[in-house]
PDB file of C-alpha atoms and ligand atoms in Angstrom:
ATOM      1  CA  MET I  10     113.615  86.439  91.367  1.00 51.00           C
ATOM      2  CA  ASP I  11     117.047  84.833  90.867  1.00 53.00           C
ATOM      3  CA  ASP I  12     115.400  81.592  89.843  1.00 65.00           C
ATOM      4  CA  GLN I  13     113.368  83.208  87.012  1.00 69.00           C
ATOM      5  CA  PRO I  14     113.184  80.729  84.155  1.00 75.00           C
ATOM      6  CA  GLN I  15     115.051  81.740  81.036  1.00 84.00           C
ATOM      7  CA  LEU I  16     112.761  83.091  78.297  1.00 87.00           C
ATOM      8  CA  LYS I  17     113.435  81.945  74.781  1.00 90.00           C
ATOM      9  CA  TRP I  18     113.209  85.542  73.508  1.00 93.00           C
ATOM     10  CA  THR I  19     115.566  88.465  73.897  1.00 92.00           C
ATOM     11  CA  ALA I  20     114.211  91.415  75.909  1.00 90.00           C
ATOM     12  CA  GLU I  21     113.606  93.263  72.613  1.00 93.00           C
ATOM     13  CA  GLU I  22     111.621  90.355  71.189  1.00 94.00           C
ATOM     14  CA  ALA I  23     109.606  90.048  74.394  1.00 93.00           C
ATOM     15  CA  THR I  24     108.777  93.774  74.196  1.00 94.00           C
ATOM     16  CA  ARG I  25     107.615  93.372  70.588  1.00 95.00           C
ATOM     17  CA  ILE I  26     105.384  90.414  71.516  1.00 96.00           C
ATOM     18  CA  VAL I  27     103.737  92.341  74.373  1.00 95.00           C
ATOM     19  CA  ARG I  28     103.338  95.540  72.321  1.00 96.00           C
ATOM     20  CA  GLU I  29     101.707  93.686  69.436  1.00 95.00           C
ATOM     21  CA  SER I  30      99.397  91.847  71.792  1.00 95.00           C
ATOM     22  CA  TYR I  31      98.177  94.967  73.642  1.00 95.00           C
ATOM     23  CA  GLY I  32      98.102  97.082  70.492  1.00 95.00           C
ATOM     24  CA  ALA I  33      95.535  94.645  69.103  1.00 94.00           C
ATOM     25  CA  VAL I  34      93.298  94.424  72.190  1.00 94.00           C
ATOM     26  CA  VAL I  35      89.620  95.083  71.513  1.00 92.00           C
ATOM     27  CA  PRO I  36      86.933  96.168  74.008  1.00 91.00           C
ATOM     28  CA  HIS I  37      85.553  93.164  75.884  1.00 91.00           C
ATOM     29  CA  GLY I  38      82.478  94.366  77.749  1.00 92.00           C
ATOM     30  CA  LEU I  39      82.170  95.464  81.359  1.00 95.00           C
ATOM     31  CA  GLY I  40      82.725  92.099  83.066  1.00 95.00           C
ATOM     32  CA  VAL I  41      86.326  92.728  84.128  1.00 96.00           C
ATOM     33  CA  ALA I  42      85.660  96.268  85.360  1.00 97.00           C
ATOM     34  CA  GLU I  43      82.539  95.234  87.256  1.00 97.00           C
ATOM     35  CA  SER I  44      84.337  92.343  88.935  1.00 97.00           C
ATOM     36  CA  LEU I  45      87.347  94.414  90.053  1.00 98.00           C
ATOM     37  CA  TYR I  46      85.872  97.797  90.982  1.00 98.00           C
ATOM     38  CA  THR I  47      82.924  99.084  92.984  1.00 97.00           C
ATOM     39  CA  PRO I  48      80.122 100.869  91.097  1.00 97.00           C
ATOM     40  CA  ASP I  49      81.264 104.108  92.769  1.00 97.00           C
ATOM     41  CA  GLU I  50      84.836 103.691  91.555  1.00 97.00           C
ATOM     42  CA  ILE I  51      83.834 103.312  87.902  1.00 97.00           C
ATOM     43  CA  ALA I  52      80.869 105.711  87.943  1.00 97.00           C
ATOM     44  CA  GLY I  53      81.187 108.288  85.195  1.00 97.00           C
ATOM     45  CA  LEU I  54      84.078 106.572  83.405  1.00 98.00           C
ATOM     46  CA  PRO I  55      83.512 106.140  79.663  1.00 97.00           C
ATOM     47  CA  GLU I  56      82.979 102.653  78.280  1.00 97.00           C
ATOM     48  CA  SER I  57      86.108 103.214  76.199  1.00 97.00           C
ATOM     49  CA  ALA I  58      87.983 102.978  79.534  1.00 98.00           C
ATOM     50  CA  THR I  59      85.914 100.381  81.413  1.00 98.00           C
ATOM     51  CA  ALA I  60      85.549  97.966  78.475  1.00 97.00           C
ATOM     52  CA  TYR I  61      89.347  97.966  78.121  1.00 97.00           C
ATOM     53  CA  ALA I  62      90.014  97.067  81.777  1.00 97.00           C
ATOM     54  CA  LEU I  63      92.708  94.402  81.734  1.00 97.00           C
ATOM     55  CA  GLY I  64      93.768  94.345  85.352  1.00 97.00           C
ATOM     56  CA  LEU I  65      94.003  91.440  87.758  1.00 97.00           C
ATOM     57  CA  GLY I  66      92.930  93.200  90.927  1.00 98.00           C
ATOM     58  CA  ASN I  67      92.312  96.609  92.462  1.00 98.00           C
ATOM     59  CA  PRO I  68      95.594  98.061  93.766  1.00 98.00           C
ATOM     60  CA  ILE I  69      93.993 101.427  94.517  1.00 98.00           C
ATOM     61  CA  ARG I  70      91.860  99.775  97.189  1.00 97.00           C
ATOM     62  CA  TYR I  71      95.053  99.169  99.191  1.00 97.00           C
ATOM     63  CA  ALA I  72      97.101 102.230  98.186  1.00 98.00           C
ATOM     64  CA  ASP I  73      95.469 104.714 100.588  1.00 98.00           C
ATOM     65  CA  LEU I  74      95.835 107.533  98.053  1.00 98.00           C
ATOM     66  CA  ARG I  75      95.615 111.002  99.559  1.00 98.00           C
ATOM     67  CA  PRO I  76      94.902 114.448  98.116  1.00 98.00           C
ATOM     68  CA  GLY I  77      98.054 116.077  96.772  1.00 98.00           C
ATOM     69  CA  GLU I  78     100.011 112.870  96.127  1.00 98.00           C
ATOM     70  CA  ILE I  79     101.932 112.146  92.938  1.00 98.00           C
ATOM     71  CA  VAL I  80     101.058 108.693  91.633  1.00 98.00           C
ATOM     72  CA  LEU I  81     102.646 106.653  88.861  1.00 99.00           C
ATOM     73  CA  ASP I  82     100.479 103.972  87.199  1.00 99.00           C
ATOM     74  CA  ILE I  83     102.826 101.469  85.570  1.00 98.00           C
ATOM     75  CA  GLY I  84     101.298  99.977  82.417  1.00 98.00           C
ATOM     76  CA  SER I  85      98.263 102.238  82.486  1.00 98.00           C
ATOM     77  CA  GLY I  86      96.511 100.699  79.462  1.00 98.00           C
ATOM     78  CA  ALA I  87      93.328 102.592  78.570  1.00 98.00           C
ATOM     79  CA  GLY I  88      93.593 104.415  81.897  1.00 98.00           C
ATOM     80  CA  ILE I  89      91.026 102.944  84.272  1.00 98.00           C
ATOM     81  CA  ASP I  90      93.256 102.929  87.387  1.00 98.00           C
ATOM     82  CA  THR I  91      94.858 106.232  86.408  1.00 98.00           C
ATOM     83  CA  PHE I  92      91.436 107.911  86.345  1.00 98.00           C
ATOM     84  CA  ILE I  93      90.245 106.380  89.619  1.00 98.00           C
ATOM     85  CA  ALA I  94      93.525 107.454  91.236  1.00 98.00           C
ATOM     86  CA  ALA I  95      93.178 110.978  89.808  1.00 98.00           C
ATOM     87  CA  ARG I  96      89.899 111.425  91.654  1.00 97.00           C
ATOM     88  CA  LYS I  97      91.474 110.267  94.917  1.00 98.00           C
ATOM     89  CA  VAL I  98      94.495 112.599  94.780  1.00 98.00           C
ATOM     90  CA  THR I  99      92.185 115.501  93.724  1.00 97.00           C
ATOM     91  CA  PRO I 100      93.405 118.330  91.481  1.00 97.00           C
ATOM     92  CA  THR I 101      96.072 119.147  94.085  1.00 98.00           C
ATOM     93  CA  GLY I 102      97.750 115.837  93.180  1.00 98.00           C
ATOM     94  CA  ARG I 103      98.819 114.295  89.903  1.00 98.00           C
ATOM     95  CA  VAL I 104      98.777 110.891  88.234  1.00 98.00           C
ATOM     96  CA  ILE I 105     101.200 109.809  85.529  1.00 98.00           C
ATOM     97  CA  GLY I 106     100.160 106.835  83.409  1.00 98.00           C
ATOM     98  CA  LEU I 107     103.125 105.069  81.846  1.00 98.00           C
ATOM     99  CA  ASP I 108     102.712 102.665  78.957  1.00 98.00           C
ATOM    100  CA  MET I 109     104.887 101.449  76.102  1.00 98.00           C
ATOM    101  CA  THR I 110     102.106 100.653  73.587  1.00 98.00           C
ATOM    102  CA  ALA I 111     101.138 103.514  71.262  1.00 97.00           C
ATOM    103  CA  GLU I 112      97.564 102.278  70.736  1.00 97.00           C
ATOM    104  CA  MET I 113      96.961 102.100  74.497  1.00 97.00           C
ATOM    105  CA  LEU I 114      98.339 105.601  75.024  1.00 98.00           C
ATOM    106  CA  GLU I 115      96.077 106.900  72.278  1.00 98.00           C
ATOM    107  CA  ARG I 116      93.009 105.312  73.928  1.00 97.00           C
ATOM    108  CA  ALA I 117      94.016 106.590  77.348  1.00 98.00           C
ATOM    109  CA  ARG I 118      94.556 110.156  76.106  1.00 98.00           C
ATOM    110  CA  ALA I 119      91.199 110.151  74.294  1.00 98.00           C
ATOM    111  CA  ASN I 120      89.530 108.958  77.516  1.00 98.00           C
ATOM    112  CA  GLN I 121      91.300 111.638  79.538  1.00 98.00           C
ATOM    113  CA  LYS I 122      90.042 114.293  77.119  1.00 98.00           C
ATOM    114  CA  MET I 123      86.497 112.956  77.468  1.00 97.00           C
ATOM    115  CA  LEU I 124      86.776 113.127  81.263  1.00 98.00           C
ATOM    116  CA  GLY I 125      88.388 116.561  81.244  1.00 97.00           C
ATOM    117  CA  LEU I 126      90.951 115.521  83.856  1.00 97.00           C
ATOM    118  CA  THR I 127      93.753 118.053  84.112  1.00 96.00           C
ATOM    119  CA  ASN I 128      95.763 116.262  86.805  1.00 98.00           C
ATOM    120  CA  VAL I 129      96.586 113.293  84.555  1.00 98.00           C
ATOM    121  CA  GLU I 130      99.411 112.848  82.086  1.00 98.00           C
ATOM    122  CA  PHE I 131     100.118 109.785  79.955  1.00 98.00           C
ATOM    123  CA  ARG I 132     103.750 109.127  79.079  1.00 98.00           C
ATOM    124  CA  GLU I 133     105.274 106.695  76.657  1.00 98.00           C
ATOM    125  CA  GLY I 134     107.953 104.544  78.235  1.00 98.00           C
ATOM    126  CA  LYS I 135     108.918 101.220  79.676  1.00 98.00           C
ATOM    127  CA  MET I 136     108.848 100.116  83.281  1.00 98.00           C
ATOM    128  CA  GLU I 137     112.455  99.007  82.850  1.00 97.00           C
ATOM    129  CA  LYS I 138     113.495 102.601  81.982  1.00 98.00           C
ATOM    130  CA  ILE I 139     111.028 104.991  83.578  1.00 98.00           C
ATOM    131  CA  PRO I 140     111.230 108.501  82.116  1.00 98.00           C
ATOM    132  CA  LEU I 141     111.043 110.199  85.532  1.00 98.00           C
ATOM    133  CA  ALA I 142     113.567 111.692  87.937  1.00 98.00           C
ATOM    134  CA  ASP I 143     114.848 109.887  91.034  1.00 98.00           C
ATOM    135  CA  ALA I 144     112.643 110.206  94.132  1.00 98.00           C
ATOM    136  CA  SER I 145     109.848 111.989  92.264  1.00 98.00           C
ATOM    137  CA  VAL I 146     106.663 109.999  93.051  1.00 98.00           C
ATOM    138  CA  ASP I 147     104.792 109.235  96.277  1.00 98.00           C
ATOM    139  CA  VAL I 148     103.020 106.082  95.157  1.00 98.00           C
ATOM    140  CA  ILE I 149     103.390 103.543  92.378  1.00 99.00           C
ATOM    141  CA  ILE I 150     100.373 101.454  91.417  1.00 98.00           C
ATOM    142  CA  SER I 151     100.296  98.739  88.776  1.00 98.00           C
ATOM    143  CA  ASN I 152      97.653  96.277  87.664  1.00 98.00           C
ATOM    144  CA  GLY I 153      98.481  93.157  85.672  1.00 97.00           C
ATOM    145  CA  VAL I 154     101.670  94.516  84.155  1.00 98.00           C
ATOM    146  CA  ILE I 155     104.825  93.428  86.005  1.00 97.00           C
ATOM    147  CA  ASN I 156     104.365  89.813  84.888  1.00 94.00           C
ATOM    148  CA  LEU I 157     104.907  91.100  81.330  1.00 95.00           C
ATOM    149  CA  SER I 158     108.438  92.333  82.000  1.00 94.00           C
ATOM    150  CA  ALA I 159     111.293  90.322  80.564  1.00 90.00           C
ATOM    151  CA  ASP I 160     113.576  91.899  83.203  1.00 93.00           C
ATOM    152  CA  LYS I 161     111.698  92.129  86.497  1.00 94.00           C
ATOM    153  CA  PRO I 162     114.745  92.898  88.684  1.00 95.00           C
ATOM    154  CA  LEU I 163     115.456  95.931  86.473  1.00 97.00           C
ATOM    155  CA  ALA I 164     111.806  97.015  86.653  1.00 98.00           C
ATOM    156  CA  PHE I 165     111.857  96.892  90.487  1.00 98.00           C
ATOM    157  CA  GLN I 166     115.162  98.785  90.504  1.00 98.00           C
ATOM    158  CA  GLU I 167     113.433 101.498  88.489  1.00 98.00           C
ATOM    159  CA  PHE I 168     110.391 101.538  90.808  1.00 98.00           C
ATOM    160  CA  PHE I 169     112.593 102.126  93.838  1.00 98.00           C
ATOM    161  CA  ARG I 170     114.656 104.756  92.001  1.00 98.00           C
ATOM    162  CA  VAL I 171     111.637 106.945  91.178  1.00 98.00           C
ATOM    163  CA  LEU I 172     109.829 106.457  94.520  1.00 98.00           C
ATOM    164  CA  LYS I 173     110.431 109.085  97.174  1.00 98.00           C
ATOM    165  CA  PRO I 174     111.860 107.794 100.457  1.00 98.00           C
ATOM    166  CA  GLY I 175     108.942 106.260 102.350  1.00 97.00           C
ATOM    167  CA  GLY I 176     106.912 106.004  99.123  1.00 98.00           C
ATOM    168  CA  ARG I 177     104.498 103.134  98.470  1.00 98.00           C
ATOM    169  CA  LEU I 178     104.373 100.446  95.796  1.00 98.00           C
ATOM    170  CA  VAL I 179     101.028  98.644  95.459  1.00 98.00           C
ATOM    171  CA  PHE I 180     100.384  96.221  92.640  1.00 98.00           C
ATOM    172  CA  SER I 181      98.118  93.383  91.577  1.00 98.00           C
ATOM    173  CA  ASP I 182      99.599  90.694  89.434  1.00 97.00           C
ATOM    174  CA  SER I 183      99.770  87.022  88.671  1.00 93.00           C
ATOM    175  CA  VAL I 184     102.301  84.840  90.458  1.00 88.00           C
ATOM    176  CA  VAL I 185     103.479  81.381  89.593  1.00 87.00           C
ATOM    177  CA  ASN I 186     103.699  78.835  92.362  1.00 88.00           C
ATOM    178  CA  GLY I 187     106.124  76.257  91.016  1.00 88.00           C
ATOM    179  CA  GLN I 188     107.608  75.792  87.571  1.00 88.00           C
ATOM    180  CA  LEU I 189     105.694  76.354  84.354  1.00 89.00           C
ATOM    181  CA  PRO I 190     106.151  73.708  81.673  1.00 91.00           C
ATOM    182  CA  ARG I 191     108.448  74.668  78.808  1.00 92.00           C
ATOM    183  CA  THR I 192     105.517  74.624  76.343  1.00 93.00           C
ATOM    184  CA  VAL I 193     103.841  77.413  78.348  1.00 91.00           C
ATOM    185  CA  LEU I 194     107.088  79.345  78.874  1.00 90.00           C
ATOM    186  CA  ASP I 195     107.714  79.298  75.117  1.00 92.00           C
ATOM    187  CA  SER I 196     104.188  80.387  74.155  1.00 94.00           C
ATOM    188  CA  GLU I 197     103.838  83.998  72.968  1.00 93.00           C
ATOM    189  CA  ALA I 198     100.116  83.952  73.801  1.00 92.00           C
ATOM    190  CA  ALA I 199     100.782  82.766  77.368  1.00 91.00           C
ATOM    191  CA  PHE I 200     103.592  85.280  77.876  1.00 89.00           C
ATOM    192  CA  ALA I 201     101.607  88.289  76.640  1.00 91.00           C
ATOM    193  CA  GLY I 202      98.186  87.144  77.874  1.00 80.00           C
TER     194      GLY I 202
HETATM  195  C1  SAM H 330      97.287  93.694  81.139  1.00 88.99           C
HETATM  196  S1  SAM H 330      97.363  95.341  80.522  1.00 88.99           S
HETATM  197  C2  SAM H 330      96.872  96.228  81.979  1.00 88.99           C
HETATM  198  C3  SAM H 330      96.397  97.633  81.691  1.00 88.99           C
HETATM  199  C4  SAM H 330      95.853  98.398  82.894  1.00 88.99           C
HETATM  200  N1  SAM H 330      96.774  98.406  83.990  1.00 88.99           N
HETATM  201  C5  SAM H 330      94.519  97.860  83.342  1.00 88.99           C
HETATM  202  O1  SAM H 330      94.406  97.434  84.496  1.00 88.99           O
HETATM  203  O2  SAM H 330      93.585  97.866  82.535  1.00 88.99           O
HETATM  204  C6  SAM H 330      99.105  95.601  80.448  1.00 88.99           C
HETATM  205  C7  SAM H 330      99.530  96.983  79.975  1.00 88.99           C
HETATM  206  O3  SAM H 330     100.918  97.141  80.290  1.00 88.99           O
HETATM  207  C8  SAM H 330     101.616  97.677  79.196  1.00 88.99           C
HETATM  208  N2  SAM H 330     103.002  97.189  79.295  1.00 88.99           N
HETATM  209  C9  SAM H 330     103.429  95.909  79.139  1.00 88.99           C
HETATM  210  N3  SAM H 330     104.745  95.827  79.330  1.00 88.99           N
HETATM  211  C10 SAM H 330     105.169  97.083  79.609  1.00 88.99           C
HETATM  212  C11 SAM H 330     106.447  97.657  79.910  1.00 88.99           C
HETATM  213  N4  SAM H 330     107.542  96.908  79.916  1.00 88.99           N
HETATM  214  N5  SAM H 330     106.502  98.975  80.172  1.00 88.99           N
HETATM  215  C12 SAM H 330     105.389  99.753  80.136  1.00 88.99           C
HETATM  216  N6  SAM H 330     104.166  99.282  79.851  1.00 88.99           N
HETATM  217  C13 SAM H 330     104.050  97.959  79.606  1.00 88.99           C
HETATM  218  C14 SAM H 330     100.845  97.159  77.975  1.00 88.99           C
HETATM  219  O4  SAM H 330     101.063  97.989  76.853  1.00 88.99           O
HETATM  220  C15 SAM H 330      99.404  97.196  78.471  1.00 88.99           C
HETATM  221  O5  SAM H 330      98.789  98.430  78.215  1.00 88.99           O
END
């Protein structure tokens, strides 16, 4: 990560760009959810969660979540992975969805209420400054979010701070193989998309 290209924005500006972009997201049908998850995984989830799926993969498929575990979903959006994880850890476990965009948190909390899940909590915060104690979670999952950080080394430092020793980090994300052209690097839409 040392050879990360320099962004033209400050970290604060990058945060504003991402927040505005995800604050304005509208539901986009079930195509993303149906391509990433099995019918069983999304059964019973409201369309206000599934039609807001914005992930790039299915980290839960590889996370081997067990009853009783404490899971942190970084960049939880409208909550789709948080809810699937909550079923896997059962009411003896707990899932914390972390997001920095007020509109997303509002959607996620409304969805949680609809589902009646008591082992889920959505928190406002940034992955670069996670509002949790050291060594407090068993598993971190994240889906399509880390690429949005303007300071990825700091984000990973935070992940390893809050994970318990022997904890797991499982994420799906986009990677760049090679250098992006400056026109793409300088595009707000490409950065936040
Ligand atoms: C591409 S969406 C993915 C949402 C969700 N994981 C899913 O699969 O549907 C990215 C989410 O990450 C949140 N996000 C972006 N940067 C963040 C940061 N630095 N800290 C916390 N959340 C962030 C956005 O607000 C948005 O809800």
